Short mmCIF file of C-alpha atoms in Angstrom, two decimals:
data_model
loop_
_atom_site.label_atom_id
_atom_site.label_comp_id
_atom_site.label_asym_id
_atom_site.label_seq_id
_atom_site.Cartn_x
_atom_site.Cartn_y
_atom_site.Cartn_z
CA UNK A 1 10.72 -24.63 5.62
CA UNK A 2 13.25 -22.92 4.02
CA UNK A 3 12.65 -19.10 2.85
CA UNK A 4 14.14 -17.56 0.08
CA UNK A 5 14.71 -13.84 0.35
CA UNK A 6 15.75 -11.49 -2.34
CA UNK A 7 15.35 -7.32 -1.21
CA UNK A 8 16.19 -4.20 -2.59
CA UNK A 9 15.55 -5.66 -6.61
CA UNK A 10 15.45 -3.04 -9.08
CA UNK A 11 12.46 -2.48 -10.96
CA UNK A 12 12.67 -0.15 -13.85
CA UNK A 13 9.53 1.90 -14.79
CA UNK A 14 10.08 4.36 -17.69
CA UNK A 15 7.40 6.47 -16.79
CA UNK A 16 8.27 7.41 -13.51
CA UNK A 17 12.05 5.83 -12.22
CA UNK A 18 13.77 3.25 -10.62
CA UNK A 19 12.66 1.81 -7.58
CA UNK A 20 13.08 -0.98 -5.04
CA UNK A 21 11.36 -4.13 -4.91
CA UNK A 22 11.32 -7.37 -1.97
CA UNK A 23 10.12 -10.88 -2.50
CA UNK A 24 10.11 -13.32 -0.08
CA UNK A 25 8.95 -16.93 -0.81
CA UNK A 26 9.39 -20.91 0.05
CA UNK A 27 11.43 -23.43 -2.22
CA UNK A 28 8.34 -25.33 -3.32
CA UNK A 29 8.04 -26.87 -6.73
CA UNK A 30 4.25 -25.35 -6.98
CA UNK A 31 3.78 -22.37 -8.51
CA UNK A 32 2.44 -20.24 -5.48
CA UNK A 33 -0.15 -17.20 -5.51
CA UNK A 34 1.37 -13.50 -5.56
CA UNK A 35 0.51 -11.31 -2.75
CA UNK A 36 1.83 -7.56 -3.45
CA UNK A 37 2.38 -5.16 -0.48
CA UNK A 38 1.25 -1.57 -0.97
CA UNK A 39 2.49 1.04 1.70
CA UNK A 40 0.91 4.14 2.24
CA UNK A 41 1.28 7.89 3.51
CA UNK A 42 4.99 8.66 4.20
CA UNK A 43 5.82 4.61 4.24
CA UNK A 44 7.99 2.26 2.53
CA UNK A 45 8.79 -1.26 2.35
CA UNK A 46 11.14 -1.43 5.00
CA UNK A 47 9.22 0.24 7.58
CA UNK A 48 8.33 -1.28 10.88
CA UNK A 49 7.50 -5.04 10.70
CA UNK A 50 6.74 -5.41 7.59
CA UNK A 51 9.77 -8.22 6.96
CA UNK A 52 8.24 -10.28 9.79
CA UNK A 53 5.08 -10.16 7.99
CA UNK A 54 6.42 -11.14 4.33
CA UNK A 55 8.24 -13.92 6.19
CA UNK A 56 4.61 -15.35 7.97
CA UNK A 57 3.14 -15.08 4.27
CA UNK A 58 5.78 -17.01 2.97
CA UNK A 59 5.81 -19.59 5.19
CA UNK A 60 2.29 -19.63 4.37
CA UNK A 61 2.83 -20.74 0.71
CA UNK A 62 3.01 -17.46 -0.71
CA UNK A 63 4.91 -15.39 -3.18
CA UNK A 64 5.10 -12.09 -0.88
CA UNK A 65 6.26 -8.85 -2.34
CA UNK A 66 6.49 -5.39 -1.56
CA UNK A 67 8.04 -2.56 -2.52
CA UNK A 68 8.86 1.29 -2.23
CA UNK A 69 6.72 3.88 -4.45
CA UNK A 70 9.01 5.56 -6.89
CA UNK A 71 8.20 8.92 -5.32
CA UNK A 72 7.76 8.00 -2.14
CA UNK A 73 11.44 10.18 -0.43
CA UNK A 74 13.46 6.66 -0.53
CA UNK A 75 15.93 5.99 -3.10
CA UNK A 76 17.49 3.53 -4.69
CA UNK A 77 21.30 3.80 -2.95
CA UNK A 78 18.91 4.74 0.12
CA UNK A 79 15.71 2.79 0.82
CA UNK A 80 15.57 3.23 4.40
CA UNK A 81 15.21 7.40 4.69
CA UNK A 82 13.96 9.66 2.93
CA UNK A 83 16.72 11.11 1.25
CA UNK A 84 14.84 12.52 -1.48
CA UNK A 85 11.77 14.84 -0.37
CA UNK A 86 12.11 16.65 -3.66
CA UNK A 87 10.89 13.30 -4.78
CA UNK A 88 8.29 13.05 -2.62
CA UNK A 89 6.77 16.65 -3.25
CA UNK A 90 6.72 15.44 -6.95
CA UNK A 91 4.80 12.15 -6.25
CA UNK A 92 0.97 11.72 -6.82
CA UNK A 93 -1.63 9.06 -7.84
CA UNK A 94 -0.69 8.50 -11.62
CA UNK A 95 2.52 8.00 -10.22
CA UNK A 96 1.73 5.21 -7.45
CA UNK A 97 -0.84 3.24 -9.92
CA UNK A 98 1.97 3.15 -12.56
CA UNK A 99 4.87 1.88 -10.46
CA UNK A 100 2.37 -0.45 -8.79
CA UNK A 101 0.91 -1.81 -12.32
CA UNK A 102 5.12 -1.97 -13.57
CA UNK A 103 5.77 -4.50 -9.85
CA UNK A 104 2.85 -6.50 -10.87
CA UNK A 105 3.93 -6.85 -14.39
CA UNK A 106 7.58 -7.64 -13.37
CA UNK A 107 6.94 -10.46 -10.42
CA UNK A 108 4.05 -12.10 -12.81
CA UNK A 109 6.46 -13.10 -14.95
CA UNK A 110 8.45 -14.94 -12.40
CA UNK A 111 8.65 -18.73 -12.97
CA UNK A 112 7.53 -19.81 -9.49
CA UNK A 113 4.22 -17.23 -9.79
CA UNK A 114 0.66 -18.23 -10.50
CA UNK A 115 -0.55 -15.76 -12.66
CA UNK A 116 -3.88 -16.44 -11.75
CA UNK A 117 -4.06 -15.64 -8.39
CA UNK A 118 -2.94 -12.30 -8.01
CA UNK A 119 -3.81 -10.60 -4.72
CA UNK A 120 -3.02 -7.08 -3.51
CA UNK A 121 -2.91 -5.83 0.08
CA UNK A 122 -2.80 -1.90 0.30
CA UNK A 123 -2.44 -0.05 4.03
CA UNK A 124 -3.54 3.32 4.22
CA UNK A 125 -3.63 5.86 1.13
CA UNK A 126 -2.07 1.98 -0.55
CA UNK A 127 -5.32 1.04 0.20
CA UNK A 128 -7.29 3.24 -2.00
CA UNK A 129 -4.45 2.66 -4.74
CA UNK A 130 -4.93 -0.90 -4.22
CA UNK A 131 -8.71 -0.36 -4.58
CA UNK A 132 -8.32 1.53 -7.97
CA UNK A 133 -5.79 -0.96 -9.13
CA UNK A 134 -8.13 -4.38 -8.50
CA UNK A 135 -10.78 -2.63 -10.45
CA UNK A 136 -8.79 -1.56 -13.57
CA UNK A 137 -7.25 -4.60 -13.95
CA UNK A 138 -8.55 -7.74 -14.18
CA UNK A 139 -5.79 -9.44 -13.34
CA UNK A 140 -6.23 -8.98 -9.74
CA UNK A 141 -8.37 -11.36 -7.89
CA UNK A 142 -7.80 -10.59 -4.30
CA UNK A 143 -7.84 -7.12 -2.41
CA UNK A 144 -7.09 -6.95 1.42
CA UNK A 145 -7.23 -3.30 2.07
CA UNK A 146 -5.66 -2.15 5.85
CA UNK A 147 -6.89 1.21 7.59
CA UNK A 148 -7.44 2.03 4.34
CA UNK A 149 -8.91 5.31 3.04
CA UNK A 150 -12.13 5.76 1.35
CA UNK A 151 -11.06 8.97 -0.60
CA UNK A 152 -7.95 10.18 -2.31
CA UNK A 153 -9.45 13.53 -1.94
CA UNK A 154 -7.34 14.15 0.86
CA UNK A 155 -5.75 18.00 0.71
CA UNK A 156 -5.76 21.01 2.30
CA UNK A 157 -9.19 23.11 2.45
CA UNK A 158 -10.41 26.36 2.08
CA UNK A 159 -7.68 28.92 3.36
CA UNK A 160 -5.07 26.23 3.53
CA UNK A 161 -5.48 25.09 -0.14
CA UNK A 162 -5.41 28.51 -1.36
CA UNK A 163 -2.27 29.79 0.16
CA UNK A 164 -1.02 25.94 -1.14
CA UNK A 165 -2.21 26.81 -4.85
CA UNK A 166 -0.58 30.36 -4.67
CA UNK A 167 2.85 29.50 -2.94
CA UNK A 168 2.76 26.02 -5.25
CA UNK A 169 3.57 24.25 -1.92
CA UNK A 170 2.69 23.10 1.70
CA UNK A 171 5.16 21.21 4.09
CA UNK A 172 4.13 18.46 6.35
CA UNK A 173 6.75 17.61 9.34
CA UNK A 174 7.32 14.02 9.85
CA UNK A 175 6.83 13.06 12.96
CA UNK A 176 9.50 10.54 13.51
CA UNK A 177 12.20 12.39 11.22
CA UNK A 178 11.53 15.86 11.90
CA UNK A 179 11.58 16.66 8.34
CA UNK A 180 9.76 18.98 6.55
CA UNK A 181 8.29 16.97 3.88
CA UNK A 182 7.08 19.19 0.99
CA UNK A 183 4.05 18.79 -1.15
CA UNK A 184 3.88 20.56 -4.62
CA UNK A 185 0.95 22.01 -6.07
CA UNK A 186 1.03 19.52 -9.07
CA UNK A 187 0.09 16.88 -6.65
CA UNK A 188 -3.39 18.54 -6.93
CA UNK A 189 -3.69 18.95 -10.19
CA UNK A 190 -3.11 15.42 -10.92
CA UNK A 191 -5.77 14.57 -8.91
CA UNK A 192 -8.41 17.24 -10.56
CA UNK A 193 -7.18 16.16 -14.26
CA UNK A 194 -7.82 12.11 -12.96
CA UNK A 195 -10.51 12.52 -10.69
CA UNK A 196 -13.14 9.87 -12.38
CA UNK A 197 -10.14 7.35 -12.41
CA UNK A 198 -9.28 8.30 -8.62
CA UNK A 199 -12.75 8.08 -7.42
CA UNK A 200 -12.02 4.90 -4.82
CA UNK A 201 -15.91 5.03 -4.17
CA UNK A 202 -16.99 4.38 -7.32
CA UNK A 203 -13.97 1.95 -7.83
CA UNK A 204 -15.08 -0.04 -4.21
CA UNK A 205 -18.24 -0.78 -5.83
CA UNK A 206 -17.52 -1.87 -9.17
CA UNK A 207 -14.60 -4.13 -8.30
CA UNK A 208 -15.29 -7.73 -9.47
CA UNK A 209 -12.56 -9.36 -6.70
CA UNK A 210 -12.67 -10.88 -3.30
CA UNK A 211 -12.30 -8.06 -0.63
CA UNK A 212 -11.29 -8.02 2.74
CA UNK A 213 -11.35 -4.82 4.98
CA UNK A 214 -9.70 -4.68 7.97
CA UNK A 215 -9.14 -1.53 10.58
CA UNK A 216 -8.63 -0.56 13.76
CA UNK A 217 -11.08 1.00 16.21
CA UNK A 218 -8.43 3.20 17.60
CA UNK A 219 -6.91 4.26 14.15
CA UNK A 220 -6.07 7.81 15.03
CA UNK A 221 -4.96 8.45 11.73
CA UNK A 222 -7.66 7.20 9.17
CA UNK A 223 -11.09 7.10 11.02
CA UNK A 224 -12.60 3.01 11.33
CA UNK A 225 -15.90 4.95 10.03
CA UNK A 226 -13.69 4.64 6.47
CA UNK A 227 -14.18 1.11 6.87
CA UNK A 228 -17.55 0.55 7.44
CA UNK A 229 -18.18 3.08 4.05
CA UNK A 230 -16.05 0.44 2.15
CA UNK A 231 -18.23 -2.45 3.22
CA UNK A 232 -21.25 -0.60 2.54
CA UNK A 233 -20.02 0.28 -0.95
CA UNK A 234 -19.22 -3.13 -1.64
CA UNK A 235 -21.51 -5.02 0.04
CA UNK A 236 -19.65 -8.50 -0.92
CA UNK A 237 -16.63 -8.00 1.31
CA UNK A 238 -15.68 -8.77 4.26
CA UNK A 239 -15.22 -6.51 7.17
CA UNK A 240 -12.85 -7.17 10.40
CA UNK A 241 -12.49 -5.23 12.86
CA UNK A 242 -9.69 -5.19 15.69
CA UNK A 243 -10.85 -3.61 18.94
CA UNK A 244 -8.44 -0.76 20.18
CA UNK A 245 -6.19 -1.72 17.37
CA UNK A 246 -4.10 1.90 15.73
CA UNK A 247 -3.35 2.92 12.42
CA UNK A 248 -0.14 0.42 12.02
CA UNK A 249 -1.70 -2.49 14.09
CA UNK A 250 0.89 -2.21 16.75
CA UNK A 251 4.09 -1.89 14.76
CA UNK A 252 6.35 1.30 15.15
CA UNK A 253 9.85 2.05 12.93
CA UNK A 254 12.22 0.94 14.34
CA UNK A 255 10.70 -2.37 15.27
CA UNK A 256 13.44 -4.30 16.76
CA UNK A 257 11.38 -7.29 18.48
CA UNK A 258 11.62 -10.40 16.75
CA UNK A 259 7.91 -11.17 16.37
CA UNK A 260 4.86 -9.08 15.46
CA UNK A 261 3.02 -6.95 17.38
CA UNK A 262 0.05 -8.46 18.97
CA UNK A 263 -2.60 -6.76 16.04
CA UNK A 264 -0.76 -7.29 13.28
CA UNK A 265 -0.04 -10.62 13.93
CA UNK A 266 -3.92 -11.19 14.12
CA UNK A 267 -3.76 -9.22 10.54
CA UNK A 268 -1.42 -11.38 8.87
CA UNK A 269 -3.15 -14.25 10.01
CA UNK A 270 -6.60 -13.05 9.32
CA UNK A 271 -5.28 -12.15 5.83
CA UNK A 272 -3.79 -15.72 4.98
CA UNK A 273 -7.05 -17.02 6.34
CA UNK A 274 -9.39 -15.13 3.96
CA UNK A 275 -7.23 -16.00 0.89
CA UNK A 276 -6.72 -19.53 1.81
CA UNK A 277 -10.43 -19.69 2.13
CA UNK A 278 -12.02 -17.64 -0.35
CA UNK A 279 -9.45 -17.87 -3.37
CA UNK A 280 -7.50 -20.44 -3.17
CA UNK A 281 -10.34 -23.16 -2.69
#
């Protein structure tokens, strides 16, 4: 089966800025379902094996995109570092819901698309975007969520968030890079002036899609406990679980094998599973 790639596609958003865009795909004459990627936390679309898993979806009959958050360090001349941390200290949640709402407007429109079956599959803090996103718009049918969290609430505390509100920002080192990765106060106050809209609790229950949790038991970054509150919120989905699986199911940047890691390979084909079975029927 031949698949067609096309990567680093510009999407225009005017209300944040330009940003980078993937789709992979098969030449079928069908018009096939649109599966949109959603990295989290200090990702991006290139990170890891995330190519080996657009290319299992689209072998799978699907119309697999991702992309990078406008705000998310990468830029356009450089998607695969980030190059831009003043970016990144000025991203935040209106700013990830926008450029995800601008991808799904742009790739709906594409002629090989079924604008009907739109799902979205969000890892990490793109899980509770993804979340947010299903529910506001109706659009979306499907919502795989991976080591997703179950709050956006996610800052510093007490002391910490003080001395953050009074200097106007912290710095978190990436661990891979080394860089020290700043976070501006205004991140917060996005958050406080949105918080109804950014409450993924209330979002988990009221979504009207089909939703598929899957974590790790081992996640050392986002707790599996975040999991089972999902399910419980939303007592229609489905939760999987991977025993001893981590945060990023295996996968590590670079990732120069040519298959996927053992867990994520069960993800990918866990996810195809669920929306073979439980939208596209």
């Amino acid at each position: 089966m031949q698949i067609t790639k096309k990567q680093n596609i510009i999407i225009s958003n005017p209300e944040t800025r330009d940003f980078l865009a993937d789709s992979f795909f098969s030449e079928t004459e069908q018009k096939l379902p649109l599966v949109i990627f959603v990295h989290g936390y200090k990702g991006y679309k290139d990170w890891g094996a995330w190519n080996l898993m657009a290319e299992k979806f689209a072998k799978a009959g699907f119309f697999f995109v991702k992309f990078n958050f406008s705000h998310n360090g990468t830029t356009v001349e450089n998607p695969h570092e980030f190059a831009d941390l003043e970016a990144f200290g000025n991203n935040n949640y209106s700013k990830e819901l926008s450029d995800l709402g601008t991808v799904i407007d742009y790739f709906v429109k594409n002629e090989k698309v079924d604008a009907d079956k739109i799902i979205l599959i969000g890892h990490s803090r793109g899980g509770g975007i993804s979340i947010i996103k299903s529910f506001e718009d109706e659009r979306i049918n499907g919502l795989i969520t991976l080591a997703s969290v179950d709050t956006l609430d996610r800052f510093p505390k007490n002391e910490a968030f003080e001395k953050w509100k009074e200097a106007g920002v912290y710095y978190v080192i990436n661990g891979r890079t080394k860089q020290e990765m700043p976070h501006y106060y205004q991140f917060y106050e996005d958050f406080e002036n949105n918080f109804h809209r950014f409450d993924v609790e209330r979002a988990t229950e009221m979504a009207k899609v089909h939703y598929l949790i899957i974590h790790g038991t081992d996640d050392e970054a986002v707790n599996v406990k975040s999991a089972e509150h999902l399910h419980i919120l939303n007592p229609n989905s489905e939760l999987y679980l991977i025993e001893k699986a981590n945060h990023t199911f295996g996968a590590k940047e670079p990732w120069e094998e040519e298959q996927l890691p053992k867990d994520l390979h069960e993800v990918t084909e866990k996810c195809i599973t669920f929306i073979t079975e439980r939208i596209l029927c």
